[in-house]
Tab-separated table of C-alpha atoms in Angstrom:
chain	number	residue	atom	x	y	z
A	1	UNK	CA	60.038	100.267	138.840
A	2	UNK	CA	61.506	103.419	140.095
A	3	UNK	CA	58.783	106.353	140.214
A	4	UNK	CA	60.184	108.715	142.805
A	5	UNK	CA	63.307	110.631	140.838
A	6	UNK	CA	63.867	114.110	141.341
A	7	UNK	CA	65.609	115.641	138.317
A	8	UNK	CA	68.449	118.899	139.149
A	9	UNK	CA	66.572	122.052	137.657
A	10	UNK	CA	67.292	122.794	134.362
A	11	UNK	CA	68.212	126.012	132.988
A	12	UNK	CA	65.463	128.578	133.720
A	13	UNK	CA	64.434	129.551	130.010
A	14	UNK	CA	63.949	133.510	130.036
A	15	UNK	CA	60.113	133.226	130.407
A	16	UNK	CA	59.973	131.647	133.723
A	17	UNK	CA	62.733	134.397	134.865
A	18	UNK	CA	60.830	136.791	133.127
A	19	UNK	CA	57.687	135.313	135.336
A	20	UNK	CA	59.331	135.167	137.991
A	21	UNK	CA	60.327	139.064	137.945
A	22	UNK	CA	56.677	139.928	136.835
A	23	UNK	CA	55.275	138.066	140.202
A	24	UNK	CA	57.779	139.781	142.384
A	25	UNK	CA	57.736	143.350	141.268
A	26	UNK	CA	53.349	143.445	140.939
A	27	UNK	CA	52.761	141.362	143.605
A	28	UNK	CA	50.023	144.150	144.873
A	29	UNK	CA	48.650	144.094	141.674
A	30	UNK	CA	48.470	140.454	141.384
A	31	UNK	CA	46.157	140.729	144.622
A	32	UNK	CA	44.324	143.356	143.607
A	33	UNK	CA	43.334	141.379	139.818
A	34	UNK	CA	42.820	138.296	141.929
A	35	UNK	CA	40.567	140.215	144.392
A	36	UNK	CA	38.344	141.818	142.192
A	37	UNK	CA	38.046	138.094	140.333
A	38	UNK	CA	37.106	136.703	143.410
A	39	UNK	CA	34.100	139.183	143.988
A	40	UNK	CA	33.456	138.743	140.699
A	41	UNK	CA	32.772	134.654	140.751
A	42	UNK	CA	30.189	134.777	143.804
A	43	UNK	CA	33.229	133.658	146.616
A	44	UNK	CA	32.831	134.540	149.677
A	45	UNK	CA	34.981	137.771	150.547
A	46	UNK	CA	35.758	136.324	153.904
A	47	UNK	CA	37.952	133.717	152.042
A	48	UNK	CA	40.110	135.705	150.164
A	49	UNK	CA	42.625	135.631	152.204
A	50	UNK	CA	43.159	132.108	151.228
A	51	UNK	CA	44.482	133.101	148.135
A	52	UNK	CA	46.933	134.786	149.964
A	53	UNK	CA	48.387	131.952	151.456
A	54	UNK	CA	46.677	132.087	154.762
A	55	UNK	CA	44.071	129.893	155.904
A	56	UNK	CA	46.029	126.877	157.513
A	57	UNK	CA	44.995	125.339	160.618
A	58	UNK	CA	46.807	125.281	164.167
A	59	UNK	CA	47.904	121.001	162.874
A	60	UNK	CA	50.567	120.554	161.861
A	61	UNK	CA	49.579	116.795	160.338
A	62	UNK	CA	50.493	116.184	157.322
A	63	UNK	CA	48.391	115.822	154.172
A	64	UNK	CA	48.026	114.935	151.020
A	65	UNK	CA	47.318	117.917	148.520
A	66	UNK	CA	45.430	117.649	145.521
A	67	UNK	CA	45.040	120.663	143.738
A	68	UNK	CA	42.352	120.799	140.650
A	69	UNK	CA	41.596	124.154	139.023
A	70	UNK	CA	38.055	124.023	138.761
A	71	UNK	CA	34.891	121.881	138.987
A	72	UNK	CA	35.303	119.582	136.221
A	73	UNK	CA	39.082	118.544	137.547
A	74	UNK	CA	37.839	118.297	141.787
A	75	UNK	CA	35.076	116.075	140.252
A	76	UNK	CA	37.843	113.474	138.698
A	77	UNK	CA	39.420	113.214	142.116
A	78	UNK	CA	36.541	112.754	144.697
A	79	UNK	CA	36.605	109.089	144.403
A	80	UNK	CA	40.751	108.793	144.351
A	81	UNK	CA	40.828	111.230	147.320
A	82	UNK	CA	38.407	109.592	149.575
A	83	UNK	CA	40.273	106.052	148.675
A	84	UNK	CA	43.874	107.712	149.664
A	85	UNK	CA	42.541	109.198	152.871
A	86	UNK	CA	40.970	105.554	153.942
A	87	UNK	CA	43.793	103.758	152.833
A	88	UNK	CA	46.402	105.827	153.970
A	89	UNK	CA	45.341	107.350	156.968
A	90	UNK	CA	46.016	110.642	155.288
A	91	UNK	CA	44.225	114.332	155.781
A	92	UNK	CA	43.248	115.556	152.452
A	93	UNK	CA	43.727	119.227	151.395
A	94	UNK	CA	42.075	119.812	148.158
A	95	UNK	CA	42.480	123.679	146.258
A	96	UNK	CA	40.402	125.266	143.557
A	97	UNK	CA	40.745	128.416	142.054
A	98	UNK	CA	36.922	129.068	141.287
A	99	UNK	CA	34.057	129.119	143.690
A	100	UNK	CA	31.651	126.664	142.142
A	101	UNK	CA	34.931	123.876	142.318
A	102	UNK	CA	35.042	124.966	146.328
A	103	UNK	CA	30.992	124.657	146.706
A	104	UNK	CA	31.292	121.122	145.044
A	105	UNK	CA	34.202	120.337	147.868
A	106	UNK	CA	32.445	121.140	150.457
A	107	UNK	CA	28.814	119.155	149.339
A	108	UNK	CA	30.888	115.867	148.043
A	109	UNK	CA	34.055	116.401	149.881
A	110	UNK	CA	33.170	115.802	153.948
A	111	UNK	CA	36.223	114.265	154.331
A	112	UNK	CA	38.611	116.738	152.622
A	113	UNK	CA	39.736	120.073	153.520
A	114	UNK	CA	39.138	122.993	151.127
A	115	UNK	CA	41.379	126.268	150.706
A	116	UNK	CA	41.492	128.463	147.589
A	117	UNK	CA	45.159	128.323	145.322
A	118	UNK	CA	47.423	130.882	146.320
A	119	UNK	CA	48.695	133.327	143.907
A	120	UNK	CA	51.639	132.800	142.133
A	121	UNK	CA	53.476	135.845	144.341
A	122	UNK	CA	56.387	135.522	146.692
A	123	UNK	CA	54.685	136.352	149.732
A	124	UNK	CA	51.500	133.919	149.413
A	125	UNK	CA	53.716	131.192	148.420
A	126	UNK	CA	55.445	130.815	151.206
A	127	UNK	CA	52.653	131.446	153.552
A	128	UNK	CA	50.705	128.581	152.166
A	129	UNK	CA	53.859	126.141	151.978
A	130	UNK	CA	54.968	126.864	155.209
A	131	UNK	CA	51.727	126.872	156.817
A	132	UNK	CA	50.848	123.322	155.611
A	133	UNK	CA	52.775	119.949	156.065
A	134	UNK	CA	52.421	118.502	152.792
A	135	UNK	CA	53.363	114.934	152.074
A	136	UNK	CA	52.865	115.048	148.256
A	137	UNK	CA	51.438	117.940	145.438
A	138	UNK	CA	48.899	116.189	143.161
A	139	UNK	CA	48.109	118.823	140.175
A	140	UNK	CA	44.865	117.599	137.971
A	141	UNK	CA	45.471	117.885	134.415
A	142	UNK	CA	47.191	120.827	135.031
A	143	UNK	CA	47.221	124.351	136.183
A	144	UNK	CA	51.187	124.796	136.941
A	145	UNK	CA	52.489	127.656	138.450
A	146	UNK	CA	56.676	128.261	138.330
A	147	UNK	CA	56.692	129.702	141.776
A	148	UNK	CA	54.599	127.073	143.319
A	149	UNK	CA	56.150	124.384	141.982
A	150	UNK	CA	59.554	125.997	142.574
A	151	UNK	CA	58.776	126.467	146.166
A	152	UNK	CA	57.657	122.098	146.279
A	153	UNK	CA	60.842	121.856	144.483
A	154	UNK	CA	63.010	123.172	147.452
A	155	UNK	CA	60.918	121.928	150.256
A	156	UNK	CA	61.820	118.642	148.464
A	157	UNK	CA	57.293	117.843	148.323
A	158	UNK	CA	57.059	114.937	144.994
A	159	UNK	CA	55.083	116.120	142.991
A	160	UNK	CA	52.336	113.755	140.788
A	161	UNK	CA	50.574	115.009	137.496
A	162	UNK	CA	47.430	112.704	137.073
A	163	UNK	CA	45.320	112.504	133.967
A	164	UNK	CA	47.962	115.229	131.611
A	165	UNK	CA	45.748	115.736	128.138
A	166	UNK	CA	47.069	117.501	124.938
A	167	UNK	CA	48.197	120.649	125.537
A	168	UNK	CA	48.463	123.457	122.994
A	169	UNK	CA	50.491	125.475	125.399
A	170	UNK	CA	52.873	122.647	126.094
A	171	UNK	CA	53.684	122.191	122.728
A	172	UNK	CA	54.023	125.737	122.140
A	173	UNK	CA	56.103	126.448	124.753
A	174	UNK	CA	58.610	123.013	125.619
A	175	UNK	CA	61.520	124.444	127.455
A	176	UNK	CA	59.279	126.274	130.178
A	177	UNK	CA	57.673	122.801	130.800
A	178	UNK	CA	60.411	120.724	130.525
A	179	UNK	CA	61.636	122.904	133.851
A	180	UNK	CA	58.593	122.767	135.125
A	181	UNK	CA	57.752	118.904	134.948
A	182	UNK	CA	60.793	117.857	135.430
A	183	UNK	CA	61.371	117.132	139.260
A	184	UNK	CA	57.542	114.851	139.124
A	185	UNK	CA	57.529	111.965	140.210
A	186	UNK	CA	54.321	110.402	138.909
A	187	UNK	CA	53.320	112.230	135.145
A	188	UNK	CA	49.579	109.958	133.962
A	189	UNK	CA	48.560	110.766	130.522
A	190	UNK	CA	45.247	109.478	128.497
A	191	UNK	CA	47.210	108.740	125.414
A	192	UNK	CA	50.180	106.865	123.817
A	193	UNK	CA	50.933	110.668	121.920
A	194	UNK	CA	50.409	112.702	125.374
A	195	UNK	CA	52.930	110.528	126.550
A	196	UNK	CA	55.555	110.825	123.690
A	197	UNK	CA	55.081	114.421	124.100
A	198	UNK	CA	55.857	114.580	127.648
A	199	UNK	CA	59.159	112.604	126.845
A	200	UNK	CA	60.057	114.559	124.659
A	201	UNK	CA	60.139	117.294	127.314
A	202	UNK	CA	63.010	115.228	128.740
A	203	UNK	CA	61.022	113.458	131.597
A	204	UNK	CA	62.310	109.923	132.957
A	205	UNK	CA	60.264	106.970	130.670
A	206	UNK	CA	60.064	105.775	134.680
A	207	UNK	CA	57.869	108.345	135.568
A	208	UNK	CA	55.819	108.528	132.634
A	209	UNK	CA	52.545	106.487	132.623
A	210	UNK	CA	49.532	106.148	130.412
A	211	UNK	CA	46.457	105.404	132.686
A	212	UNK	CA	42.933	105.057	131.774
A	213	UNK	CA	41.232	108.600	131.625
A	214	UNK	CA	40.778	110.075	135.397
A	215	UNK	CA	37.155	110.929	134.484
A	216	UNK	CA	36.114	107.301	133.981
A	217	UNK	CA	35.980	107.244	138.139
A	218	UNK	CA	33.353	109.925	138.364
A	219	UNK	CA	29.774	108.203	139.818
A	220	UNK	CA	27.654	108.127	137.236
A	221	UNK	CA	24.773	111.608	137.110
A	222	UNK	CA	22.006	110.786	139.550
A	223	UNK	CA	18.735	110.000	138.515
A	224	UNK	CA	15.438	110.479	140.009
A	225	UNK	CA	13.219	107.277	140.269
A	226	UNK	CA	10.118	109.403	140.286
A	227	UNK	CA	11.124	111.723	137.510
A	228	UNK	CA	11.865	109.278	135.456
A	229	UNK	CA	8.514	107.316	136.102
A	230	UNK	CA	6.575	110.142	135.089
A	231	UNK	CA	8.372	110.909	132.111
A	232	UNK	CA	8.623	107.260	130.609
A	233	UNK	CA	4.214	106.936	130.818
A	234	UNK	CA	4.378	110.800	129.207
A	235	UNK	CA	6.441	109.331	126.252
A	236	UNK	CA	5.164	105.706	125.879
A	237	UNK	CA	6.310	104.316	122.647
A	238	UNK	CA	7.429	107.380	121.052
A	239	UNK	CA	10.980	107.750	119.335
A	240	UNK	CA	12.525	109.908	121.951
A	241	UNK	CA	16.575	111.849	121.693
A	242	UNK	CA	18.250	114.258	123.993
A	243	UNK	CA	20.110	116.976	123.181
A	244	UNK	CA	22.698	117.538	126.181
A	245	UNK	CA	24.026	120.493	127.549
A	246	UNK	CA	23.743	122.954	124.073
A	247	UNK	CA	25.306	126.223	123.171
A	248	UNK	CA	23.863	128.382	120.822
A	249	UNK	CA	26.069	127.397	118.109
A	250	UNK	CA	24.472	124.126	118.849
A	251	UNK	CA	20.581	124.651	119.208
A	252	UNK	CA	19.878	125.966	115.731
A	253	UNK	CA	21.374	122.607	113.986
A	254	UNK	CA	18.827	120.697	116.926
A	255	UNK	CA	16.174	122.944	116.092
A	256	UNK	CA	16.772	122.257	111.922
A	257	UNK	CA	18.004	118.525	113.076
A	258	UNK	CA	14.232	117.825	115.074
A	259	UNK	CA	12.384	119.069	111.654
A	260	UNK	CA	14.228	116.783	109.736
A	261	UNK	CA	13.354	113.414	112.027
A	262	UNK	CA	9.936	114.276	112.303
A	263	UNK	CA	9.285	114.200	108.599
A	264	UNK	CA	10.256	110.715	108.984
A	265	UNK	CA	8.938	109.957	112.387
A	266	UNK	CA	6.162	112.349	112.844
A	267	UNK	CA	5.657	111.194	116.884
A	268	UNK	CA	9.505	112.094	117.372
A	269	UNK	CA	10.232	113.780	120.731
A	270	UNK	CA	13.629	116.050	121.337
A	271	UNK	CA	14.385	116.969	124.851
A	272	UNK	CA	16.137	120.083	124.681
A	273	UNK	CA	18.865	120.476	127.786
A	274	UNK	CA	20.513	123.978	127.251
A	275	UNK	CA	23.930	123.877	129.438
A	276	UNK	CA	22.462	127.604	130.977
A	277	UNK	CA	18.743	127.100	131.869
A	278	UNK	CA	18.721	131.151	131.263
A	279	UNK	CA	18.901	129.540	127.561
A	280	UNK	CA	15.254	128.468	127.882
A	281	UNK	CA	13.261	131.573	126.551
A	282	UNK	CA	15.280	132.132	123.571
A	283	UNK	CA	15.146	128.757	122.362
A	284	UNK	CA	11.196	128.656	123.117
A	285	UNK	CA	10.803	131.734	120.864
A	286	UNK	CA	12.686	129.936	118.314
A	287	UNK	CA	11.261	126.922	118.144
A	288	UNK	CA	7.891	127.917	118.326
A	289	UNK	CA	8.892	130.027	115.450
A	290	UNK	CA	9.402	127.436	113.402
A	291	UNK	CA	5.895	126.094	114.493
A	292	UNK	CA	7.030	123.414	117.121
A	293	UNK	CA	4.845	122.168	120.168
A	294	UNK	CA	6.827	122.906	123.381
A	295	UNK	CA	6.896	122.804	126.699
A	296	UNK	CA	9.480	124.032	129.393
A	297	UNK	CA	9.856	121.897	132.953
A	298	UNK	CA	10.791	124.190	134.777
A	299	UNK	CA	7.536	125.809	134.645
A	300	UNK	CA	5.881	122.236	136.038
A	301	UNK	CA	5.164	121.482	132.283
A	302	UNK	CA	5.007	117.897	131.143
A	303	UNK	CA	5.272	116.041	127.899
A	304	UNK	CA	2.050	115.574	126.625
A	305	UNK	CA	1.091	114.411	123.030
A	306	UNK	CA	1.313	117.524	121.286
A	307	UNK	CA	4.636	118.641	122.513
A	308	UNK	CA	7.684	117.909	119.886
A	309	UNK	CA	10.165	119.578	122.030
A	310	UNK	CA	10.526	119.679	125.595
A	311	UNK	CA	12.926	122.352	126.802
A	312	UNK	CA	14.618	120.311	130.118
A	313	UNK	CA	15.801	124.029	131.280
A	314	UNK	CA	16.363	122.341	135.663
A	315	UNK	CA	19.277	121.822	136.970
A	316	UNK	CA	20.666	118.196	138.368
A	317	UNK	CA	18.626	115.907	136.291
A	318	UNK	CA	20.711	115.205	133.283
A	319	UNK	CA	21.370	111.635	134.423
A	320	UNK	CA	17.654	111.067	134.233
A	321	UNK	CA	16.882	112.514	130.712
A	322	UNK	CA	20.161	110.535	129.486
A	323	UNK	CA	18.160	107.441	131.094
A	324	UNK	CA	15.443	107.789	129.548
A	325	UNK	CA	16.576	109.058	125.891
A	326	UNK	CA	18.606	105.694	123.950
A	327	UNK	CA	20.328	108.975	121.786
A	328	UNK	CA	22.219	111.963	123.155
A	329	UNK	CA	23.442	114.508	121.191
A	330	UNK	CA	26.513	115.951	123.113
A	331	UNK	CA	26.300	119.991	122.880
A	332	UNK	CA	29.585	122.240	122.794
A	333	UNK	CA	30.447	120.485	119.703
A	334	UNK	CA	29.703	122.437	117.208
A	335	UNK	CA	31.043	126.124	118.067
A	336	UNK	CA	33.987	126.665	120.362
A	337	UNK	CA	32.993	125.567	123.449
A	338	UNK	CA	35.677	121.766	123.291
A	339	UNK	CA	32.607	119.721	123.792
A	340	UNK	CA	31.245	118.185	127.031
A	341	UNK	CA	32.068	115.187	128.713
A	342	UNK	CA	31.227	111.751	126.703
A	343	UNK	CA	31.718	109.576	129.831
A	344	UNK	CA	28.363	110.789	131.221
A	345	UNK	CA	25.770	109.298	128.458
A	346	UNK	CA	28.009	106.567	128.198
A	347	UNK	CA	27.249	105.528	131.718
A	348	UNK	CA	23.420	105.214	130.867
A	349	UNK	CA	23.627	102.847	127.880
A	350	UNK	CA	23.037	105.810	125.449
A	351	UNK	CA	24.458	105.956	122.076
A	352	UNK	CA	26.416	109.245	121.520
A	353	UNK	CA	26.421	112.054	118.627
A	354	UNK	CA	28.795	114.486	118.650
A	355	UNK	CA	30.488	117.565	116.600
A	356	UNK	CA	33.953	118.028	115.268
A	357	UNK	CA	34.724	120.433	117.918
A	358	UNK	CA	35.906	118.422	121.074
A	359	UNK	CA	38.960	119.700	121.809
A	360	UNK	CA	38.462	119.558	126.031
A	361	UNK	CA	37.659	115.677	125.605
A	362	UNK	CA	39.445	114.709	122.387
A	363	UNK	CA	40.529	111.404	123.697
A	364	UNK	CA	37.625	110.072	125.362
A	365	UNK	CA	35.774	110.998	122.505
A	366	UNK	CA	38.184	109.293	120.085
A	367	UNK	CA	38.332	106.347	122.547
A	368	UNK	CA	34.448	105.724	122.263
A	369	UNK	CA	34.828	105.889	118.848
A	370	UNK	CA	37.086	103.452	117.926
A	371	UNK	CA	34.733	101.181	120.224
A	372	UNK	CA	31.736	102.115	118.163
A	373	UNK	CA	30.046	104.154	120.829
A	374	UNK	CA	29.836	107.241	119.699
A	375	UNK	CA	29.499	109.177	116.038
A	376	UNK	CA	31.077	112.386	114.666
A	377	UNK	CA	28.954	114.536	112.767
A	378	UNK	CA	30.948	116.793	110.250
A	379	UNK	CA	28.555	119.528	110.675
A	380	UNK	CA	25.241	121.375	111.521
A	381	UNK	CA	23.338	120.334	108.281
A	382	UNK	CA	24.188	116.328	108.759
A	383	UNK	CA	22.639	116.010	112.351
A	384	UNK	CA	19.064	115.239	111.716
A	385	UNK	CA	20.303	112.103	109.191
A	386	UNK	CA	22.304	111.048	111.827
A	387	UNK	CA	20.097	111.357	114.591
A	388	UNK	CA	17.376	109.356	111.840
A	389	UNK	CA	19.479	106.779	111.168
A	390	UNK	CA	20.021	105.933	114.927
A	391	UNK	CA	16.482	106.209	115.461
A	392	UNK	CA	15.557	103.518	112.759
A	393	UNK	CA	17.791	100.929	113.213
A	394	UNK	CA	19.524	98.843	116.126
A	395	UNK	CA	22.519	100.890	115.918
A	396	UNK	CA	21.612	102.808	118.712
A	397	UNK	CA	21.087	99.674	121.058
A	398	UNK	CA	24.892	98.572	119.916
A	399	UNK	CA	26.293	101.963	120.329
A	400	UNK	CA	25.128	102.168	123.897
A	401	UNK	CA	25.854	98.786	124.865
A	402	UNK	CA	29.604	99.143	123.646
A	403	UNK	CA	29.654	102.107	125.680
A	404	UNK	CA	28.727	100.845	129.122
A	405	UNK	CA	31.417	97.849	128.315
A	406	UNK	CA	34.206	100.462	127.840
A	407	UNK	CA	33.743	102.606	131.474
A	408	UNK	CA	32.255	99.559	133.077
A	409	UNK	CA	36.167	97.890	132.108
A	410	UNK	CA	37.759	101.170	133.486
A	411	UNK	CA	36.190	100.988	136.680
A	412	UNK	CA	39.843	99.834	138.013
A	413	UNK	CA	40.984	103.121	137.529
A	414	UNK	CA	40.801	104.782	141.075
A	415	UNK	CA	42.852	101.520	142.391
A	416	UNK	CA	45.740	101.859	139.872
A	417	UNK	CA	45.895	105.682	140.687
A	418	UNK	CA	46.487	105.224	144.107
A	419	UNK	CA	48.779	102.415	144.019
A	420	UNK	CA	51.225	104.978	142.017
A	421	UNK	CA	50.136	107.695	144.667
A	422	UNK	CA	50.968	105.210	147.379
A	423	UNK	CA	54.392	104.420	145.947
A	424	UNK	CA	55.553	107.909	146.189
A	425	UNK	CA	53.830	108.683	149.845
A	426	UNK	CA	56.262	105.633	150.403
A	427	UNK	CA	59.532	107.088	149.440
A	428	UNK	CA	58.637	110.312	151.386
């Protein structure tokens, strides 16, 4: 099976010139936007110059880059990464372009190095190529820049794609990534239709793979043994869901959804996990508005028999409360957030509702699905029946069970991914 072929450019469509002028005329400006974004995510100003280009060490070894935009791509690769650098004997050089994807590096990473992306400008391009040997570009899901990858292209540096996911802008916009893909030698996709697409863009069928989703390799969410103690005497017997990681447009369907199961199961107990703990006040206000018995953990408060609604506003324990609840409501699925990722619950043995709105994880949710693992809920007004009807029945047990099978069966992933990986190093 041939997977290293590097395609001759195609003709530049007048975007990517037009891009290409942009970068090179307001280069300054570029660094002063991408300065002043820095500050503003929390990075340390010492580091900028990263973005720049600079940064590389006095080595000249080689290594392996993977470069993932942002926390919820580095996450997908941890496992890969540390696999490639054992197996290979490889250094690892892993880029973000946000702060809280470098913090994650450097707590999960040891054995990586991190740097910031470089701008997409002449002069920090070729500082950061030329100041690091790399053996192959791995780009997470995305995140292409024309001068980058035009820069790999000449150096002759393969270039992989892993885990490529509908893209509105790819469709929107097929001649400026036709150029752009076209010299990879690795392209993954989730999906049968991601990968039509991205032969459509005129990619070798060689270098086109579907591969289970990258995400199925992330460790399962932590859980604390003595959290979870305490919190399974607090709730005993009583019918217990979890509402994960809501947005507004969320919390006032779980507030209406909570009234509606505890006219049929008056003991019911929601735990409330906001995705921003700063979310905790507002929704105490409102639900004891509405005459519900709360109580907020962070403040030390536990479940006792009174409360109805316990607002889980701490950081780092989701794996527990998805342990402990058999239902999880999936927030980000009802406004415009693209929903949150499925793969977590589904870890725990928890049965999974969800909103039409799940645009960032369309085909894991859609995977789960067809396995019976998770439900869509139309809208706001039809949570609480759902959420009932999982609550009365062994549905829930089912749901859950089917949903450990499916990323307990994709466990393989991390060794297919750098088998392809390996193949390319190979050629190199």
């Amino acid at each position: 099976m041939r997977l290293y072929n590097v395609m001759e450019p195609k003709r530049t469509p007048p975007l990517l010139r037009a891009w290409m002028l942009f970068t090179w005329c307001f280069a300054f400006l570029i660094s002063v936007v991408s300065w002043a974004l820095h500050r503003r995510m929390g990075a340390d100003p010492k580091r900028f110059s990263e973005r720049l280009g600079r940064g590389a060490p006095q080595s000249k070894d080689t290594v392996v880059w993977f470069h993932a935009a942002s926390l919820g791509e580095v996450m997908q690769i941890a496992p890969l990464a540390q696999h490639l650098a054992q197996s290979e004997q490889t250094q690892v050089l892993v880029t973000t372009t946000t702060a809280t994807g470098a913090d994650w590096v450097a707590k999960q990473m040891p054995f990586a190095t991190h740097r910031f992306a470089p701008i997409d400008t002449p002069a920090a391009i070729r500082r950061f190529l030329d100041g690091w040997s790399i053996s192959a570009a791995i780009f997470v899901e995305g995140d292409l820049w024309p001068r980058l990858l035009e820069g790999l292209r000449k150096r002759d540096v393969p270039r992989v794609l892993l885990n490529a996911r509908h893209s509105r802008t790819r469709a929107r916009f097929p001649a400026v990534f036709g150029v752009l893909l076209s010299g990879f030698s690795v392209v993954t996709c989730r999906s049968e239709p991601v990968a039509k697409g991205m032969l459509a863009l005129g990619l070798s069928a060689d270098n086109v793979h579907v591969m289970p989703d990258l995400r199925l390799t992330v460790p399962k969410l932590a859980v604390s043994s003595d959290a979870l103690s305490t919190l399974t005497r607090a709730v005993g017997t009583r019918p217990v869901w979890l509402a994960a990681s809501t947005h507004p447009a969320d919390e006032e369907a779980v507030l209406t959804a909570q009234q509606t199961v505890l006219e049929v199961c008056p003991d019911a107990l929601l735990i409330l996990a906001p995705r921003h703990p700063n979310r905790a006040l507002p929704l105490l206000k409102q639900a004891e508005s509405l005459a519900f018995g709360t109580a907020q953990r962070s403040l030390g408060q536990g479940v006792s028999d009174a409360t109805q609604i316990y607002i889980a506003d701490t950081f780092g324990e989701l794996g527990t409360f998805f342990k402990l609840a058999p239902i999880a409501f999936l927030g980000g699925s009802f406004g415009q957030e693209g929903g949150h990722n499925p793969y977590e619950p589904a870890h725990f043995e928890t049965a999974i509702a969800h909103g039409p709105h799940v645009k960032n994880f369309a085909d894991a949710y859609e995977a789960l699905r067809l396995r019976e693992a998770a439900v869509q809920v139309q809208g706001p007004e039809g949570l609480g029946q759902v959420i009932v009807g999982l609550l009365q029945d062994d549905q829930a047990k089912a749901m859950g069970q089917a949903g450990l099978a499916f990323v307990e069966n994709a466990k393989q992933g991390t060794l297919s991914y750098a088998n392809l990986i390996a193949t390319v190093l190979k050629r190199t």
